[in-house]
Amino acid sequence: MGWVQIVLTFWLMQIRFGDSSIPILANSKYFPINPSLTTVTLEKPYCVFTGLGGKVYLFAYINGAANKSVTYKANANDEYIITSTYSVTNGGRDGPYIVDSFDIPICPQSLENISSPIYFVFRVGSNVSCVDDPNTAGPCNAPLLYDTTYRFKYVVADANRKSLGQTDWSAKIATRKAKSYDTIDTWPGRRSGGMIVITSILSVLLFFLLAGFVAAVVSNFMTEPSGIATTTHETRSSLNVPQKQQTSSEPGLSAERERYSINPQA
């Protein structure tokens, strides 16, 4: 990757070393549909938790929930992160839940470490199966609710889930609102829902009409007309059975004529 392209990648991804104190949306140049109906793509916290160990935990909750705390005090000095899940918090309505965890992103020491923009982001709501999976006991990156406002927070914790550092809550981030069926662009013509229904019914009727026409044509070809059979039979009879002309010389003919002849009156 050339130097100019690398510098543009830094600028487009809005990576602000040491200054990303809250989760922010990934740049729209790379992710034009963000948020979507059920997902939000966030930038990972690069160069925010430099020098810390452990993992990054991403928390989310639906704006308006009364409880916003993600840690609890085990003693006067130590705080530990909560283990609330998607199902326990009613999808974030009752309070924050752990979306997922990942290794602390390595702060690039040089521009040559820049690769794909996907490496810099985390997509919230990408797991469509964990909600209904009875074996899911830990974090569930379930699809978000559409037309709903969320807030997000990054927290670093060690293997014992002791909190080592955290960002502030993000600004309000709302998922997209689903379009009404009658506002969907049905190019060409931008037809309404009623027109679509009428068009569908007419298409079905046309299908049955064509099917009946095809059935009538096929039936006509498969049925032999009676006139042709009769003509063929008469022709065959006239050829195979020649007519025999009877003459008056035949012995039986004179006797029959005399039998049925009328005698003249005297």
mmCIF file of C-alpha atoms in Angstrom:
data_model
loop_
_atom_site.group_PDB
_atom_site.id
_atom_site.type_symbol
_atom_site.label_atom_id
_atom_site.label_comp_id
_atom_site.label_asym_id
_atom_site.label_seq_id
_atom_site.Cartn_x
_atom_site.Cartn_y
_atom_site.Cartn_z
ATOM 1 C CA MET A 1 0.000 0.000 0.000
ATOM 2 C CA GLY A 2 1.415 3.366 -0.987
ATOM 3 C CA TRP A 3 2.124 6.160 1.495
ATOM 4 C CA VAL A 4 -0.636 8.396 0.152
ATOM 5 C CA GLN A 5 -3.174 5.595 0.425
ATOM 6 C CA ILE A 6 -2.025 4.787 3.962
ATOM 7 C CA VAL A 7 -2.412 8.392 5.083
ATOM 8 C CA LEU A 8 -5.896 8.539 3.533
ATOM 9 C CA THR A 9 -6.830 5.361 5.393
ATOM 10 C CA PHE A 10 -5.880 6.990 8.687
ATOM 11 C CA TRP A 11 -7.921 10.062 7.879
ATOM 12 C CA LEU A 12 -10.997 8.222 6.621
ATOM 13 C CA MET A 13 -11.085 5.885 9.603
ATOM 14 C CA GLN A 14 -10.943 8.856 11.995
ATOM 15 C CA ILE A 15 -8.286 7.257 14.143
ATOM 16 C CA ARG A 16 -7.313 9.809 16.774
ATOM 17 C CA PHE A 17 -4.476 8.335 18.823
ATOM 18 C CA GLY A 18 -5.036 8.783 22.530
ATOM 19 C CA ASP A 19 -8.209 10.822 21.944
ATOM 20 C CA SER A 20 -10.934 8.221 21.204
ATOM 21 C CA SER A 21 -12.440 8.457 24.678
ATOM 22 C CA ILE A 22 -15.844 7.153 23.503
ATOM 23 C CA PRO A 23 -16.940 4.556 20.948
ATOM 24 C CA ILE A 24 -17.658 6.204 17.603
ATOM 25 C CA LEU A 25 -19.235 5.069 14.348
ATOM 26 C CA ALA A 26 -16.964 3.730 11.624
ATOM 27 C CA ASN A 27 -16.417 6.147 8.794
ATOM 28 C CA SER A 28 -19.232 6.289 6.266
ATOM 29 C CA LYS A 29 -16.748 6.262 3.370
ATOM 30 C CA TYR A 30 -16.146 2.587 4.096
ATOM 31 C CA PHE A 31 -19.502 1.741 5.665
ATOM 32 C CA PRO A 32 -22.199 3.840 3.959
ATOM 33 C CA ILE A 33 -25.140 2.009 5.598
ATOM 34 C CA ASN A 34 -24.195 2.477 9.222
ATOM 35 C CA PRO A 35 -26.175 2.062 11.384
ATOM 36 C CA SER A 36 -28.413 -0.419 9.601
ATOM 37 C CA LEU A 37 -31.754 -1.784 10.824
ATOM 38 C CA THR A 38 -30.134 -4.243 13.240
ATOM 39 C CA THR A 39 -26.387 -3.486 13.313
ATOM 40 C CA VAL A 40 -23.986 -0.732 14.324
ATOM 41 C CA THR A 41 -20.352 -0.719 13.180
ATOM 42 C CA LEU A 42 -17.999 0.942 15.684
ATOM 43 C CA GLU A 43 -14.320 1.783 15.534
ATOM 44 C CA LYS A 44 -12.212 -0.290 17.888
ATOM 45 C CA PRO A 45 -10.380 1.619 20.659
ATOM 46 C CA TYR A 46 -6.982 1.964 18.981
ATOM 47 C CA CYS A 47 -4.245 3.574 21.075
ATOM 48 C CA VAL A 48 -6.732 4.184 23.906
ATOM 49 C CA PHE A 49 -5.670 1.436 26.334
ATOM 50 C CA THR A 50 -1.946 1.460 25.548
ATOM 51 C CA GLY A 51 0.128 -0.354 28.157
ATOM 52 C CA LEU A 52 -2.758 -2.292 29.684
ATOM 53 C CA GLY A 53 -3.215 -6.063 29.586
ATOM 54 C CA GLY A 54 -6.345 -8.181 29.397
ATOM 55 C CA LYS A 55 -9.241 -7.919 26.992
ATOM 56 C CA VAL A 56 -11.622 -5.248 25.760
ATOM 57 C CA TYR A 57 -15.285 -5.780 26.662
ATOM 58 C CA LEU A 58 -17.944 -3.946 24.686
ATOM 59 C CA PHE A 59 -21.104 -3.041 26.604
ATOM 60 C CA ALA A 60 -24.389 -1.800 25.183
ATOM 61 C CA TYR A 61 -27.749 -0.717 26.542
ATOM 62 C CA ILE A 62 -30.940 0.797 25.172
ATOM 63 C CA ASN A 63 -31.097 4.482 25.919
ATOM 64 C CA GLY A 64 -33.497 5.145 28.754
ATOM 65 C CA ALA A 65 -32.573 2.164 30.924
ATOM 66 C CA ALA A 66 -32.358 3.140 34.578
ATOM 67 C CA ASN A 67 -29.195 1.144 35.318
ATOM 68 C CA LYS A 68 -26.026 2.218 33.462
ATOM 69 C CA SER A 69 -23.278 0.764 35.640
ATOM 70 C CA VAL A 70 -20.914 -1.830 34.136
ATOM 71 C CA THR A 71 -18.743 -2.411 37.232
ATOM 72 C CA TYR A 72 -19.209 -3.190 40.899
ATOM 73 C CA LYS A 73 -16.849 -2.736 43.871
ATOM 74 C CA ALA A 74 -15.412 -5.891 45.406
ATOM 75 C CA ASN A 75 -13.474 -3.840 47.966
ATOM 76 C CA ALA A 76 -12.380 -0.260 48.524
ATOM 77 C CA ASN A 77 -9.839 -0.335 45.683
ATOM 78 C CA ASP A 78 -10.923 -2.894 43.112
ATOM 79 C CA GLU A 79 -13.819 -2.872 40.686
ATOM 80 C CA TYR A 80 -14.956 -5.784 38.560
ATOM 81 C CA ILE A 81 -17.088 -5.770 35.436
ATOM 82 C CA ILE A 82 -20.610 -7.144 35.560
ATOM 83 C CA THR A 83 -21.450 -10.341 33.698
ATOM 84 C CA SER A 84 -24.916 -9.366 32.497
ATOM 85 C CA THR A 85 -25.938 -10.957 29.216
ATOM 86 C CA TYR A 86 -28.350 -10.043 26.427
ATOM 87 C CA SER A 87 -31.108 -12.317 27.728
ATOM 88 C CA VAL A 88 -30.723 -11.305 31.385
ATOM 89 C CA THR A 89 -31.050 -7.590 30.587
ATOM 90 C CA ASN A 90 -33.965 -8.088 28.178
ATOM 91 C CA GLY A 91 -31.862 -7.082 25.201
ATOM 92 C CA GLY A 92 -30.453 -4.013 26.985
ATOM 93 C CA ARG A 93 -33.796 -2.580 28.091
ATOM 94 C CA ASP A 94 -33.029 -3.160 31.787
ATOM 95 C CA GLY A 95 -29.360 -2.219 31.712
ATOM 96 C CA PRO A 96 -25.978 -2.787 30.010
ATOM 97 C CA TYR A 97 -25.006 -6.197 28.701
ATOM 98 C CA ILE A 98 -21.728 -7.595 27.342
ATOM 99 C CA VAL A 99 -21.875 -7.649 23.552
ATOM 100 C CA ASP A 100 -18.537 -9.387 23.091
ATOM 101 C CA SER A 101 -14.850 -9.204 23.982
ATOM 102 C CA PHE A 102 -11.645 -9.051 21.939
ATOM 103 C CA ASP A 103 -7.924 -8.509 22.386
ATOM 104 C CA ILE A 104 -6.688 -4.974 22.961
ATOM 105 C CA PRO A 105 -5.904 -3.555 19.528
ATOM 106 C CA ILE A 106 -2.216 -2.943 18.998
ATOM 107 C CA CYS A 107 -1.456 0.719 18.472
ATOM 108 C CA PRO A 108 0.358 0.928 15.114
ATOM 109 C CA GLN A 109 3.968 1.940 15.512
ATOM 110 C CA SER A 110 4.229 2.915 11.864
ATOM 111 C CA LEU A 111 1.927 3.507 8.926
ATOM 112 C CA GLU A 112 3.094 0.238 7.360
ATOM 113 C CA ASN A 113 0.966 -1.673 9.899
ATOM 114 C CA ILE A 114 -2.246 -0.408 8.294
ATOM 115 C CA SER A 115 -4.078 -3.083 6.303
ATOM 116 C CA SER A 116 -7.833 -3.436 5.676
ATOM 117 C CA PRO A 117 -10.358 -1.032 7.232
ATOM 118 C CA ILE A 118 -12.282 -4.076 8.527
ATOM 119 C CA TYR A 119 -9.420 -4.638 10.967
ATOM 120 C CA PHE A 120 -10.254 -1.385 12.750
ATOM 121 C CA VAL A 121 -13.962 -1.927 13.403
ATOM 122 C CA PHE A 122 -16.381 -4.056 15.406
ATOM 123 C CA ARG A 123 -19.874 -4.847 14.125
ATOM 124 C CA VAL A 124 -22.530 -4.929 16.847
ATOM 125 C CA GLY A 125 -25.527 -7.187 16.107
ATOM 126 C CA SER A 126 -23.849 -9.628 13.722
ATOM 127 C CA ASN A 127 -24.767 -12.914 15.472
ATOM 128 C CA VAL A 128 -28.273 -13.947 14.406
ATOM 129 C CA SER A 129 -28.298 -17.370 16.083
ATOM 130 C CA CYS A 130 -27.145 -16.902 19.684
ATOM 131 C CA VAL A 131 -30.485 -15.509 20.907
ATOM 132 C CA ASP A 132 -32.355 -18.753 20.238
ATOM 133 C CA ASP A 133 -29.446 -21.067 21.015
ATOM 134 C CA PRO A 134 -30.021 -22.713 24.420
ATOM 135 C CA ASN A 135 -26.287 -23.421 24.705
ATOM 136 C CA THR A 136 -25.383 -19.725 24.693
ATOM 137 C CA ALA A 137 -24.360 -18.957 28.267
ATOM 138 C CA GLY A 138 -21.940 -16.075 27.748
ATOM 139 C CA PRO A 139 -21.986 -12.881 25.678
ATOM 140 C CA CYS A 140 -24.391 -12.726 22.749
ATOM 141 C CA ASN A 141 -23.809 -10.238 19.938
ATOM 142 C CA ALA A 142 -27.479 -10.404 18.974
ATOM 143 C CA PRO A 143 -29.129 -8.246 16.298
ATOM 144 C CA LEU A 144 -30.205 -4.850 17.599
ATOM 145 C CA LEU A 145 -33.769 -3.578 17.528
ATOM 146 C CA TYR A 146 -34.667 -1.359 14.602
ATOM 147 C CA ASP A 147 -35.538 2.293 15.224
ATOM 148 C CA THR A 148 -33.971 2.084 18.698
ATOM 149 C CA THR A 149 -31.349 4.294 20.359
ATOM 150 C CA TYR A 150 -28.339 2.640 21.996
ATOM 151 C CA ARG A 151 -25.206 3.680 23.868
ATOM 152 C CA PHE A 152 -21.902 1.781 23.921
ATOM 153 C CA LYS A 153 -18.824 1.601 26.165
ATOM 154 C CA TYR A 154 -15.419 -0.096 26.012
ATOM 155 C CA VAL A 155 -13.964 -1.565 29.225
ATOM 156 C CA VAL A 156 -10.597 -3.305 29.700
ATOM 157 C CA ALA A 157 -10.485 -6.132 32.269
ATOM 158 C CA ASP A 158 -7.964 -8.790 33.217
ATOM 159 C CA ALA A 159 -8.500 -12.554 33.353
ATOM 160 C CA ASN A 160 -10.403 -12.199 36.637
ATOM 161 C CA ARG A 161 -12.603 -9.497 35.070
ATOM 162 C CA LYS A 162 -11.059 -6.801 37.238
ATOM 163 C CA SER A 163 -11.618 -3.444 35.574
ATOM 164 C CA LEU A 164 -8.404 -1.778 34.389
ATOM 165 C CA GLY A 165 -9.833 1.113 32.409
ATOM 166 C CA GLN A 166 -12.853 2.238 30.431
ATOM 167 C CA THR A 167 -14.161 4.822 28.007
ATOM 168 C CA ASP A 168 -17.171 7.059 28.534
ATOM 169 C CA TRP A 169 -20.514 6.054 27.116
ATOM 170 C CA SER A 170 -20.942 6.857 23.457
ATOM 171 C CA ALA A 171 -23.324 9.440 22.116
ATOM 172 C CA LYS A 172 -26.813 8.244 21.237
ATOM 173 C CA ILE A 173 -26.693 5.954 18.219
ATOM 174 C CA ALA A 174 -30.031 4.987 16.653
ATOM 175 C CA THR A 175 -30.627 2.069 14.319
ATOM 176 C CA ARG A 176 -32.590 2.730 11.145
ATOM 177 C CA LYS A 177 -36.353 2.771 10.986
ATOM 178 C CA ALA A 178 -38.068 0.138 8.849
ATOM 179 C CA LYS A 179 -39.870 1.546 5.807
ATOM 180 C CA SER A 180 -43.603 1.170 5.413
ATOM 181 C CA TYR A 181 -44.559 -1.184 2.570
ATOM 182 C CA ASP A 182 -46.355 1.601 0.689
ATOM 183 C CA THR A 183 -43.220 3.763 0.623
ATOM 184 C CA ILE A 184 -40.974 1.132 -0.952
ATOM 185 C CA ASP A 185 -39.713 2.191 -4.371
ATOM 186 C CA THR A 186 -41.087 -0.423 -6.766
ATOM 187 C CA TRP A 187 -39.312 0.929 -9.850
ATOM 188 C CA PRO A 188 -40.477 1.299 -12.590
ATOM 189 C CA GLY A 189 -43.618 3.264 -11.875
ATOM 190 C CA ARG A 190 -43.303 3.420 -8.058
ATOM 191 C CA ARG A 191 -46.485 1.393 -7.611
ATOM 192 C CA SER A 192 -48.510 1.403 -4.427
ATOM 193 C CA GLY A 193 -49.305 -1.685 -2.362
ATOM 194 C CA GLY A 194 -52.830 -1.926 -3.838
ATOM 195 C CA MET A 195 -51.515 -1.850 -7.386
ATOM 196 C CA ILE A 196 -49.051 -4.611 -6.580
ATOM 197 C CA VAL A 197 -51.890 -6.818 -5.269
ATOM 198 C CA ILE A 198 -54.056 -6.172 -8.364
ATOM 199 C CA THR A 199 -51.105 -6.888 -10.657
ATOM 200 C CA SER A 200 -50.460 -10.177 -8.853
ATOM 201 C CA ILE A 201 -54.111 -11.278 -9.211
ATOM 202 C CA LEU A 202 -54.184 -10.430 -12.918
ATOM 203 C CA SER A 203 -50.950 -12.344 -13.441
ATOM 204 C CA VAL A 204 -52.457 -15.447 -11.827
ATOM 205 C CA LEU A 205 -55.593 -15.201 -13.955
ATOM 206 C CA LEU A 206 -53.496 -14.829 -17.104
ATOM 207 C CA PHE A 207 -51.556 -17.934 -16.132
ATOM 208 C CA PHE A 208 -54.744 -20.015 -15.798
ATOM 209 C CA LEU A 209 -56.033 -18.657 -19.127
ATOM 210 C CA LEU A 210 -52.858 -19.654 -20.929
ATOM 211 C CA ALA A 211 -52.864 -23.052 -19.221
ATOM 212 C CA GLY A 212 -56.435 -23.697 -20.423
ATOM 213 C CA PHE A 213 -55.524 -22.677 -23.961
ATOM 214 C CA VAL A 214 -52.525 -25.016 -24.025
ATOM 215 C CA ALA A 215 -54.650 -27.881 -22.637
ATOM 216 C CA ALA A 216 -57.282 -27.335 -25.369
ATOM 217 C CA VAL A 217 -54.651 -27.400 -28.141
ATOM 218 C CA VAL A 218 -53.052 -30.576 -26.792
ATOM 219 C CA SER A 219 -56.448 -32.276 -26.448
ATOM 220 C CA ASN A 220 -57.358 -31.377 -30.041
ATOM 221 C CA PHE A 221 -54.200 -32.995 -31.412
ATOM 222 C CA MET A 222 -54.640 -36.153 -29.333
ATOM 223 C CA THR A 223 -58.315 -36.745 -30.372
ATOM 224 C CA GLU A 224 -58.885 -38.338 -33.879
ATOM 225 C CA PRO A 225 -61.797 -36.721 -35.801
ATOM 226 C CA SER A 226 -64.722 -39.139 -36.567
ATOM 227 C CA GLY A 227 -65.137 -37.945 -40.174
ATOM 228 C CA ILE A 228 -61.712 -39.184 -41.179
ATOM 229 C CA ALA A 229 -62.379 -42.692 -39.834
ATOM 230 C CA THR A 230 -65.695 -42.964 -41.710
ATOM 231 C CA THR A 231 -64.222 -41.865 -45.016
ATOM 232 C CA THR A 232 -61.366 -44.318 -44.679
ATOM 233 C CA HIS A 233 -63.789 -47.196 -43.970
ATOM 234 C CA GLU A 234 -65.956 -46.451 -47.004
ATOM 235 C CA THR A 235 -62.942 -46.225 -49.280
ATOM 236 C CA ARG A 236 -61.554 -49.532 -48.015
ATOM 237 C CA SER A 237 -64.924 -51.282 -48.572
ATOM 238 C CA SER A 238 -65.313 -50.060 -52.134
ATOM 239 C CA LEU A 239 -61.827 -51.245 -53.033
ATOM 240 C CA ASN A 240 -61.885 -54.662 -51.407
ATOM 241 C CA VAL A 241 -65.440 -55.746 -52.190
ATOM 242 C CA PRO A 242 -66.123 -55.276 -55.905
ATOM 243 C CA GLN A 243 -69.723 -55.128 -56.988
ATOM 244 C CA LYS A 244 -70.889 -58.151 -58.982
ATOM 245 C CA GLN A 245 -73.315 -57.475 -61.777
ATOM 246 C CA GLN A 246 -76.151 -59.954 -62.018
ATOM 247 C CA THR A 247 -77.540 -60.883 -65.410
ATOM 248 C CA SER A 248 -80.818 -62.372 -66.445
ATOM 249 C CA SER A 249 -79.037 -65.585 -67.363
ATOM 250 C CA GLU A 250 -78.371 -66.452 -63.720
ATOM 251 C CA PRO A 251 -80.651 -69.378 -62.693
ATOM 252 C CA GLY A 252 -82.130 -67.947 -59.555
ATOM 253 C CA LEU A 253 -83.016 -64.575 -61.003
ATOM 254 C CA SER A 254 -85.750 -65.758 -63.493
ATOM 255 C CA ALA A 255 -87.510 -67.811 -60.846
ATOM 256 C CA GLU A 256 -87.615 -64.856 -58.425
ATOM 257 C CA ARG A 257 -89.009 -62.574 -61.104
ATOM 258 C CA GLU A 258 -91.759 -65.033 -61.996
ATOM 259 C CA ARG A 259 -92.645 -65.420 -58.293
ATOM 260 C CA TYR A 260 -93.248 -61.760 -57.762
ATOM 261 C CA SER A 261 -94.729 -60.959 -61.173
ATOM 262 C CA ILE A 262 -98.386 -59.869 -61.222
ATOM 263 C CA ASN A 263 -100.641 -61.940 -63.454
ATOM 264 C CA PRO A 264 -102.753 -59.873 -65.784
ATOM 265 C CA GLN A 265 -106.494 -59.992 -65.264
ATOM 266 C CA ALA A 266 -108.471 -61.876 -67.839
#
